[in-house]
Coordinates of N, CA, C and O in Angstrom, one line a residue:
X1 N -2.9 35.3 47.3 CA -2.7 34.9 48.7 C -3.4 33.6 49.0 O -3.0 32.9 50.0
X2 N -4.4 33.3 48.4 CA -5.3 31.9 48.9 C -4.4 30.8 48.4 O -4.2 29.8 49.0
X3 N -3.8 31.0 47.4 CA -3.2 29.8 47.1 C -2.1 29.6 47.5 O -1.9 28.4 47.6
X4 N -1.1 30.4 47.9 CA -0.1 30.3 49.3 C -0.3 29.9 50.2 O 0.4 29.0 50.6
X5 N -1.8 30.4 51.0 CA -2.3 29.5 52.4 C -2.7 28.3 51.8 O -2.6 27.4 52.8
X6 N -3.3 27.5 50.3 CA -3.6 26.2 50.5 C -2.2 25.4 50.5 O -2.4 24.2 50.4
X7 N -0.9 26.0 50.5 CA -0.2 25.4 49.8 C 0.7 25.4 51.7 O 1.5 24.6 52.2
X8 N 0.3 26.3 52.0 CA 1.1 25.8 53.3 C 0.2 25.2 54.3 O 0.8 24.5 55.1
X9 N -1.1 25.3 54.4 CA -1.8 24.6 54.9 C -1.9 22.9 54.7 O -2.4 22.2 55.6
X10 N -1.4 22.5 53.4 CA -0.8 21.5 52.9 C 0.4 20.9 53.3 O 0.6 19.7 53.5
X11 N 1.5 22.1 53.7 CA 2.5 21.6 54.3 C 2.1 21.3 55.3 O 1.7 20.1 55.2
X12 N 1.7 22.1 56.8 CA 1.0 21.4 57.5 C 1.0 20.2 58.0 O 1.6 19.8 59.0
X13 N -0.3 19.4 56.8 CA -0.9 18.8 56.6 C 0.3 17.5 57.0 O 0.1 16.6 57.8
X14 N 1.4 17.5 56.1 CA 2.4 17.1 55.3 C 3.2 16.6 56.7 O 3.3 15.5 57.1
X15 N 3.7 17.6 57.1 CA 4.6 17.5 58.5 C 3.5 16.9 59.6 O 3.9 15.9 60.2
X16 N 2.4 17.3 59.8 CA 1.8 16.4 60.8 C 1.9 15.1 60.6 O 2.3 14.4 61.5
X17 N 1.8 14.5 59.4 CA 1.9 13.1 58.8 C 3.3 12.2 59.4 O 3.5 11.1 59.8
X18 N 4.0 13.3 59.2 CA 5.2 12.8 59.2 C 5.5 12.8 60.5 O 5.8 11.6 60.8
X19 N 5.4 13.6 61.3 CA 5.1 13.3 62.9 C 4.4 12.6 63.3 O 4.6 12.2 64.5
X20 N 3.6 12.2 62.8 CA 2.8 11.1 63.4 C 4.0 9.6 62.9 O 4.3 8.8 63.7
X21 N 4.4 9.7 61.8 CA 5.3 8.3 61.8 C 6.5 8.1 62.6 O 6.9 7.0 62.9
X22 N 7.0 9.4 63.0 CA 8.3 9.7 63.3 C 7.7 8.8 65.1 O 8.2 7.8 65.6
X23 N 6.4 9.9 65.8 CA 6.2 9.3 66.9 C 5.6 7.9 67.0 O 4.8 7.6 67.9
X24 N 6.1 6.9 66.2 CA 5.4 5.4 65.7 C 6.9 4.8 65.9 O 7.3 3.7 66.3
X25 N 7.3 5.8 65.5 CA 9.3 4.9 65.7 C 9.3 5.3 67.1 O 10.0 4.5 67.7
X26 N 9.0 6.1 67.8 CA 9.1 6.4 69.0 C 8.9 5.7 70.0 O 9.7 5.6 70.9
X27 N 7.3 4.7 69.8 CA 7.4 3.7 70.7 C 8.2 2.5 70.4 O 8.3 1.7 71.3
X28 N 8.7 2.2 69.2 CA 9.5 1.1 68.7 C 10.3 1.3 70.0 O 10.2 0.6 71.0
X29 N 11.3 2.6 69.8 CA 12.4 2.8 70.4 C 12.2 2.4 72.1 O 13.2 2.2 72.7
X30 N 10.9 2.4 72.7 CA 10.7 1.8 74.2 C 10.9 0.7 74.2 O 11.8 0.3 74.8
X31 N 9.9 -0.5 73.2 CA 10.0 -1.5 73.1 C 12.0 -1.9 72.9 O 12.4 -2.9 73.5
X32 N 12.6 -1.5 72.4 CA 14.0 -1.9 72.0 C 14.7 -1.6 73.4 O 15.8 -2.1 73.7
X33 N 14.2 -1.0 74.2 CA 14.8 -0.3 75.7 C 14.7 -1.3 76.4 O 15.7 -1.6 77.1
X34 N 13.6 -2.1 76.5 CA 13.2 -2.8 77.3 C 13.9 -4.6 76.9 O 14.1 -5.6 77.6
X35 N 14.1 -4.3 75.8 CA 15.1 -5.2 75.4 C 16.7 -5.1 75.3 O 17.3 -6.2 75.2
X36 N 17.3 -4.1 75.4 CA 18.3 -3.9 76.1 C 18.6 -3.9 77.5 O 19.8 -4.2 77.8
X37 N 17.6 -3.7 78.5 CA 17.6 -3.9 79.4 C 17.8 -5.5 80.0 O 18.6 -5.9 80.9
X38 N 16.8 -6.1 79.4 CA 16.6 -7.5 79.3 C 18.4 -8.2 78.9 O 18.9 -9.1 79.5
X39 N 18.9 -7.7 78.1 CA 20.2 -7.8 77.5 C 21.4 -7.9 78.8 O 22.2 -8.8 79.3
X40 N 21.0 -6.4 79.0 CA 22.2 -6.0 80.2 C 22.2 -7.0 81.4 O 23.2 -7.2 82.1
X41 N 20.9 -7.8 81.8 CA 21.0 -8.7 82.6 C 21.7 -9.6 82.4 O 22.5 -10.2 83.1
X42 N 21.0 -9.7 81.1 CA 22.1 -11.2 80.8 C 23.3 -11.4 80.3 O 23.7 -12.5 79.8
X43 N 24.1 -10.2 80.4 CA 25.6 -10.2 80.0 C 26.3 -11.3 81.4 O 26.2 -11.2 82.6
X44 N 26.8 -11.8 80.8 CA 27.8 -13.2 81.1 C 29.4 -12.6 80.9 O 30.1 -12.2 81.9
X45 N 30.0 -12.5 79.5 CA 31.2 -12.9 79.5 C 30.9 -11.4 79.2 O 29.8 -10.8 79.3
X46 N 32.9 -10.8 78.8 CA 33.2 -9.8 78.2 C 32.7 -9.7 76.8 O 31.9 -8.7 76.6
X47 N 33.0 -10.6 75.8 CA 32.1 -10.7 74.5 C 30.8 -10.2 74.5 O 30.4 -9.7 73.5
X48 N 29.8 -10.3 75.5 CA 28.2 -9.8 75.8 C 28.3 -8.7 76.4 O 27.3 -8.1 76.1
X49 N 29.1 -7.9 77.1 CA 29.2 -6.8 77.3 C 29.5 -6.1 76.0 O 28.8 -5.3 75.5
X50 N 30.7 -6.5 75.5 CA 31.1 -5.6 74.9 C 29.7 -5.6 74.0 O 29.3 -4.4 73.9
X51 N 28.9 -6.5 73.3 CA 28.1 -6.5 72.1 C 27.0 -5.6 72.3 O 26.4 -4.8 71.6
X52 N 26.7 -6.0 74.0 CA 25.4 -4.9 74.7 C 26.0 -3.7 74.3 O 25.5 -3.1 73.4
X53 N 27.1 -3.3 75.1 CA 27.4 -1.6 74.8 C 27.7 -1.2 73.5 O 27.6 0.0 73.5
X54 N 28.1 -1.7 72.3 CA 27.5 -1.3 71.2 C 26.2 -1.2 70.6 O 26.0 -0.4 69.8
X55 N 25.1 -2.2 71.1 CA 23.5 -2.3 70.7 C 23.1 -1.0 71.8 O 22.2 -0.2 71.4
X56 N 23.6 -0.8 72.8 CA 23.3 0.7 74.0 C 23.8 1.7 73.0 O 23.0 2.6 72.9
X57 N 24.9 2.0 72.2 CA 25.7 3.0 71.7 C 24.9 3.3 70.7 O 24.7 4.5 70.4
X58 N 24.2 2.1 69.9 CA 23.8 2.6 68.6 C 22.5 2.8 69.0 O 22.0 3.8 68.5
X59 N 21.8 2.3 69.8 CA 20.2 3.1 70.1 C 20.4 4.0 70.7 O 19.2 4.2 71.1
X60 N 21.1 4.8 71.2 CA 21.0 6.2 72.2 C 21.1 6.6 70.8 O 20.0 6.5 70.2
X61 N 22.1 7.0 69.9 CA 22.2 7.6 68.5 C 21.1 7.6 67.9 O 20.2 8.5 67.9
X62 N 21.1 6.7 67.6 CA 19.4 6.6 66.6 C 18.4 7.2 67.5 O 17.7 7.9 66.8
X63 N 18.0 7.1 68.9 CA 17.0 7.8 69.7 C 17.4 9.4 69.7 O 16.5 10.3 69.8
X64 N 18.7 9.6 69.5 CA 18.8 11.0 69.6 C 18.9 12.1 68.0 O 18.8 13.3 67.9
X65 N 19.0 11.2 67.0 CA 18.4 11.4 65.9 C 17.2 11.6 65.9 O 16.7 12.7 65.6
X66 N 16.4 10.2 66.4 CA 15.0 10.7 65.8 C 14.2 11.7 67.1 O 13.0 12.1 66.8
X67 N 14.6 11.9 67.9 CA 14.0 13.1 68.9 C 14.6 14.7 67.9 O 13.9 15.7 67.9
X68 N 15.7 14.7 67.4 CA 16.2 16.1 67.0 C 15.3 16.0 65.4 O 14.9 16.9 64.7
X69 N 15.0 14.6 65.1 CA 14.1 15.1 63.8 C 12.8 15.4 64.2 O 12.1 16.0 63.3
X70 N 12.3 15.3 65.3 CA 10.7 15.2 65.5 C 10.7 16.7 66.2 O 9.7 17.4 66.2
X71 N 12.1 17.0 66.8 CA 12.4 18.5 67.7 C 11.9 19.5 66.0 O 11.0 20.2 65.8
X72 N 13.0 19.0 65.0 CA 12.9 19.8 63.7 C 11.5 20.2 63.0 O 10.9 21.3 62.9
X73 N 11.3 18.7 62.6 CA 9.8 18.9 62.2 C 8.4 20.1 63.1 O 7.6 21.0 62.6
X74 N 8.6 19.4 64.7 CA 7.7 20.4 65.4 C 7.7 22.1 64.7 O 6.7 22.8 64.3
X75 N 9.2 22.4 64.7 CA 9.7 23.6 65.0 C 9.2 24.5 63.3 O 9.0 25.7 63.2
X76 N 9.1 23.3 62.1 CA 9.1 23.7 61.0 C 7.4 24.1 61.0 O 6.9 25.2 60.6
X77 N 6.6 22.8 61.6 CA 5.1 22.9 61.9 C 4.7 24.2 62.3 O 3.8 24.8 61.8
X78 N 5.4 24.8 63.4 CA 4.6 25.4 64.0 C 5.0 27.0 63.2 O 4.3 28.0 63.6
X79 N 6.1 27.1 62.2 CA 6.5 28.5 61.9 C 5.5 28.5 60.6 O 4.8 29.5 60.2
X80 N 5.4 27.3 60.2 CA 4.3 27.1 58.9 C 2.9 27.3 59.5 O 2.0 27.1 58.7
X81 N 2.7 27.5 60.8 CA 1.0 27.6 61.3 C 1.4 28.8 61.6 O 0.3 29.4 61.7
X82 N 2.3 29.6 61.8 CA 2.5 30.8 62.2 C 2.5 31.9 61.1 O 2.0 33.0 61.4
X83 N 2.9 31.6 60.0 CA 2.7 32.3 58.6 C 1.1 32.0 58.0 O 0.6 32.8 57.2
X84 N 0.6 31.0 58.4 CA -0.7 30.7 57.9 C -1.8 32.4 58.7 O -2.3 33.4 58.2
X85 N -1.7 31.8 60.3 CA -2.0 33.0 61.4 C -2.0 34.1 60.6 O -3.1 34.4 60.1
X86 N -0.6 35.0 60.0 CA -0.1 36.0 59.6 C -1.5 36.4 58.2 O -2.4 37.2 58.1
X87 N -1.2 35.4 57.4 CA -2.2 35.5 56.3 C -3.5 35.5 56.9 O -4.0 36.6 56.7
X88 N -4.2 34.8 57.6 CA -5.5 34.8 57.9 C -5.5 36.2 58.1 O -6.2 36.8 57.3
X89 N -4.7 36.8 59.0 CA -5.4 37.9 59.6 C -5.1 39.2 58.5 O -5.5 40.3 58.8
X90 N -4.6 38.8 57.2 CA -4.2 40.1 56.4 C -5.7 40.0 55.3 O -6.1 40.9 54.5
X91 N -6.3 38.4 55.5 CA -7.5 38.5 54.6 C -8.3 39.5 55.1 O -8.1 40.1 56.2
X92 N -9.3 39.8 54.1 CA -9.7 40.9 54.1 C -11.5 39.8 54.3 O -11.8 38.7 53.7
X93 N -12.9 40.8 55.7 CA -13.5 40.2 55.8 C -14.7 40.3 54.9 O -15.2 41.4 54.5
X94 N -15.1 38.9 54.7 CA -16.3 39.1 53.8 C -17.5 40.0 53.8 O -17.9 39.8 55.0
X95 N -18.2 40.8 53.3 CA -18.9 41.4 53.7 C -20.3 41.5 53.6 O -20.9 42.4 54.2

């Protein structure tokens, strides 16, 4: 049993990491907002609209990717801290 808990306490480990990079693209994705925005001002002709609402189309996608990966990851973290819980409490106490 100990080496199951090191091995998901590792996962863990593993998925936090990865959450932490995932929320690193996160603020990317403000900074690129604020530059779309900047964009949408400056649409002039039909050609710049049209180009904005494709650069709008493809960052809502990609933002809604990486929120449903960071949704996933959370969801995988916390069932893996949840089986960790399960084991702690089936250890038997030192005496």
């Amino acid at each position: 049993m100990a080496l199951k808990m090191i091995m998901l306490k590792r996962s863990v480990e593993k998925k936090t990491e990865e959450l932490k990079n995932l929320r690193e693209k996160e603020k990317e994705f403000a900074k690129r907002e604020t530059e779309l925005e900047k964009a949408i001002a400056e649409v002039e002709t039909e050609d710049d609209e049209k180009a904005v609402t494709e650069e709008i189309e493809k960052f809502e996608k990609e933002k809604a990717d990486l929120e449903d990966e960071i949704n996933k990851l959370e969801e995988e973290k916390t069932a893996l801290e949840d089986e960790i819980a399960e084991l702690e409490k089936k250890v038997p106490e030192p005496e």
